[in-house]
Amino acid sequence: MPQEVREEVIVELMPARDTATMDAFSSKDMALRAQKKILSSMATKSSVQMFIDDTTSEILDELYRVSKEYSGNKSEAQKVIKDLIKIAVKIGLLFRNNRFSTAELGVATDFKKKLHQGAMTAISFYEVDFTFDQAVMEELLTSCRDLLLKLVNTHLTPKSHGRINHVFNHYSNPELLTKLYEPGGAFRPNLTKICKGLNKLVEDGTI
């Protein structure tokens, strides 16, 4: 496999479902299609593992619902989650194939620490009403974005870099974050499920 992981080799997700079936949107199904595409481009089945687990899929489903309801734009909500999944799969594949240098692995460690901090902060803001700090969440998301861009700088194409920016810019939107954390707000059930999933990932040591 070449040093640079190119878009067409790694993953092309299936076209968006039609309007009639869109309510059944599932990030798990999308991830499975991505895995199938990877499998078809690799020499052996043992080269492929599931990069997105059930808990992460459930979190992504809730993020999709939040994006769809907040923006009123189903297509944009789909695109954000597709971009997130594509990036996760590509980075998982880079790790799987030992493509990162020692220095880059140090960046990966810094990213995981920052992601862990972000998850713990998100959970804390959820558990204690009126403690949500927009600036803190924006800073954490921005730091995660910058570390991720640094990690994949020489491995993924500018198109993938754009996907990373798209995902993080979308979810660091101040208005979206404020609505998400509004006590008793419309997104409270979604936030509950998101934080439940994050807590499980933290306990499992995934993040």
Coordinates of C-alpha atoms in Angstrom, one line a residue:
M1 CA 0.0 0.0 0.0
P2 CA 1.4 3.5 -0.9
Q3 CA 2.6 5.8 1.8
E4 CA -0.2 8.2 1.2
V5 CA -3.6 6.8 1.8
R6 CA -5.7 8.1 -1.0
E7 CA -9.5 8.8 -1.0
E8 CA -10.3 6.3 -3.8
V9 CA -8.3 3.4 -2.3
I10 CA -9.6 3.7 1.3
V11 CA -13.3 4.3 1.2
E12 CA -16.2 5.5 -0.8
L13 CA -19.4 5.3 1.2
M14 CA -22.6 4.2 -0.5
P15 CA -24.8 7.0 -1.9
A16 CA -27.3 8.6 0.5
R17 CA -30.5 6.7 1.0
D18 CA -33.6 8.1 -0.4
T19 CA -36.0 10.3 1.6
A20 CA -38.3 7.4 2.4
T21 CA -35.6 5.5 4.2
M22 CA -33.6 8.4 5.6
D23 CA -35.3 8.1 9.0
A24 CA -33.5 4.8 9.4
F25 CA -30.1 6.4 9.1
S26 CA -27.5 4.4 10.9
S27 CA -23.9 5.3 11.4
K28 CA -23.2 1.6 12.2
D29 CA -24.5 0.6 8.7
M30 CA -22.4 3.3 7.1
A31 CA -19.3 2.2 8.9
L32 CA -19.9 -1.4 7.9
R33 CA -20.2 -0.3 4.3
A34 CA -16.9 1.5 4.7
Q35 CA -15.3 -1.6 6.1
K36 CA -16.6 -3.7 3.2
K37 CA -15.0 -1.2 0.8
I38 CA -11.7 -1.4 2.6
L39 CA -11.9 -5.2 2.6
S40 CA -12.3 -5.2 -1.2
S41 CA -9.1 -3.2 -1.5
M42 CA -6.9 -5.2 0.9
A43 CA -5.1 -8.4 0.2
T44 CA -6.5 -10.4 3.2
K45 CA -9.5 -10.3 5.5
S46 CA -7.1 -10.3 8.5
S47 CA -5.9 -6.8 7.4
V48 CA -9.3 -5.4 8.3
Q49 CA -10.7 -4.7 11.7
M50 CA -13.8 -2.8 12.9
F51 CA -12.7 0.7 13.5
I52 CA -16.0 2.0 14.8
D53 CA -17.6 0.0 17.6
D54 CA -21.3 -0.2 18.7
T55 CA -21.0 2.4 21.4
T56 CA -19.3 4.9 19.0
S57 CA -22.0 4.2 16.4
E58 CA -24.7 5.0 19.0
I59 CA -23.0 8.3 19.8
L60 CA -22.7 9.1 16.1
D61 CA -26.4 8.4 15.6
E62 CA -27.3 10.9 18.3
L63 CA -24.9 13.5 16.8
Y64 CA -26.6 13.0 13.5
R65 CA -30.0 13.6 15.0
V66 CA -28.8 16.7 16.8
S67 CA -27.3 18.1 13.6
K68 CA -30.4 17.3 11.6
E69 CA -32.8 18.9 14.0
Y70 CA -30.6 21.9 14.7
S71 CA -29.8 22.7 11.0
G72 CA -33.0 21.5 9.5
N73 CA -30.7 20.1 6.8
K74 CA -30.8 16.3 6.5
S75 CA -28.1 16.2 3.8
E76 CA -25.7 18.3 5.7
A77 CA -26.2 16.2 8.8
Q78 CA -25.4 13.1 6.8
K79 CA -22.4 14.6 5.3
V80 CA -20.9 15.6 8.6
I81 CA -21.2 12.0 10.0
K82 CA -19.9 10.5 6.7
D83 CA -16.9 12.8 6.9
L84 CA -16.3 11.8 10.5
I85 CA -16.5 8.1 9.7
K86 CA -14.2 8.3 6.7
I87 CA -11.6 10.0 8.8
A88 CA -11.9 7.5 11.6
V89 CA -11.6 4.6 9.2
K90 CA -8.6 6.1 7.4
I91 CA -6.7 6.8 10.6
G92 CA -7.5 3.4 11.9
L93 CA -6.1 1.9 8.8
L94 CA -2.9 4.0 9.1
F95 CA -2.4 2.7 12.6
R96 CA -3.1 -0.8 11.5
N97 CA -0.4 -0.6 8.9
N98 CA 2.1 1.1 11.2
R99 CA 2.4 4.2 9.0
F100 CA 3.0 6.7 11.8
S101 CA 6.6 7.7 12.8
T102 CA 7.7 7.8 16.4
A103 CA 7.1 11.5 16.5
E104 CA 3.6 11.2 15.0
L105 CA 2.7 8.5 17.5
G106 CA 3.6 11.2 20.2
V107 CA 1.1 13.5 18.5
A108 CA -1.5 10.6 18.5
T109 CA -0.9 10.2 22.3
D110 CA -1.5 14.0 22.8
F111 CA -4.6 13.8 20.7
K112 CA -6.0 10.9 22.8
K113 CA -5.3 12.8 26.0
K114 CA -7.1 15.9 24.7
L115 CA -10.0 13.7 23.4
H116 CA -10.2 12.1 26.9
Q117 CA -10.2 15.6 28.5
G118 CA -12.9 16.7 26.1
A119 CA -15.1 13.7 26.9
M120 CA -14.7 14.2 30.6
T121 CA -15.5 17.8 30.3
A122 CA -18.6 17.1 28.1
I123 CA -19.9 14.6 30.7
S124 CA -19.2 17.0 33.6
F125 CA -21.2 19.8 31.9
Y126 CA -24.0 17.4 31.3
E127 CA -24.1 16.1 34.9
V128 CA -24.1 19.6 36.5
D129 CA -26.7 22.0 35.1
F130 CA -25.6 25.5 34.2
T131 CA -21.9 24.7 34.3
F132 CA -21.6 24.6 30.5
D133 CA -18.8 26.9 29.3
Q134 CA -18.9 27.5 25.6
A135 CA -15.4 28.8 25.4
V136 CA -13.9 25.8 27.1
M137 CA -15.7 23.3 24.8
E138 CA -14.6 25.3 21.7
E139 CA -11.0 25.3 22.9
L140 CA -11.0 21.6 23.5
L141 CA -12.6 20.8 20.1
T142 CA -10.2 23.2 18.3
S143 CA -7.2 21.6 20.0
C144 CA -8.4 18.1 19.0
R145 CA -8.8 19.3 15.4
D146 CA -5.3 20.8 15.3
L147 CA -3.7 17.7 16.7
L148 CA -5.5 15.5 14.3
L149 CA -4.5 17.6 11.3
K150 CA -0.9 17.5 12.5
L151 CA -1.1 13.7 12.8
V152 CA -2.3 13.1 9.3
N153 CA -0.5 16.0 7.6
T154 CA 1.7 13.9 5.4
H155 CA -0.5 10.8 5.1
L156 CA -3.9 12.1 3.9
T157 CA -4.9 14.3 1.1
P158 CA -6.1 17.9 1.4
K159 CA -9.6 16.6 0.8
S160 CA -9.4 14.6 4.0
H161 CA -8.0 17.6 5.8
G162 CA -11.0 19.5 4.7
R163 CA -13.3 16.8 6.1
I164 CA -11.6 17.1 9.5
N165 CA -12.1 20.8 9.5
H166 CA -15.7 20.3 8.4
V167 CA -16.5 18.0 11.3
F168 CA -14.9 20.0 14.0
N169 CA -16.1 23.3 12.8
H170 CA -19.6 22.0 12.7
Y171 CA -19.7 20.6 16.2
S172 CA -17.8 23.6 17.7
N173 CA -20.6 25.9 16.5
P174 CA -21.3 28.1 19.6
E175 CA -25.1 28.2 19.0
L176 CA -25.3 24.4 18.5
L177 CA -23.3 23.7 21.7
T178 CA -25.5 26.1 23.7
K179 CA -28.7 24.5 22.4
L180 CA -27.3 21.0 23.1
Y181 CA -26.5 21.9 26.7
E182 CA -29.6 23.8 27.5
P183 CA -31.1 22.3 30.7
G184 CA -34.5 20.9 29.8
G185 CA -34.0 21.8 26.2
A186 CA -35.1 19.8 23.1
F187 CA -31.7 18.1 22.8
R188 CA -31.5 16.9 26.4
P189 CA -32.4 13.2 25.5
N190 CA -29.8 13.2 22.8
L191 CA -27.1 14.6 25.1
T192 CA -28.0 12.0 27.7
K193 CA -27.4 9.2 25.2
I194 CA -24.2 10.9 23.9
C195 CA -22.7 11.3 27.5
K196 CA -23.8 7.8 28.4
G197 CA -21.8 6.5 25.4
L198 CA -18.8 8.7 26.2
N199 CA -18.8 7.5 29.7
K200 CA -18.6 3.9 28.5
L201 CA -15.8 4.7 26.1
V202 CA -13.9 6.4 28.9
E203 CA -14.5 3.5 31.3
D204 CA -13.3 1.0 28.6
G205 CA -10.2 3.0 28.0
T206 CA -11.2 3.6 24.4
I207 CA -10.8 7.4 24.8

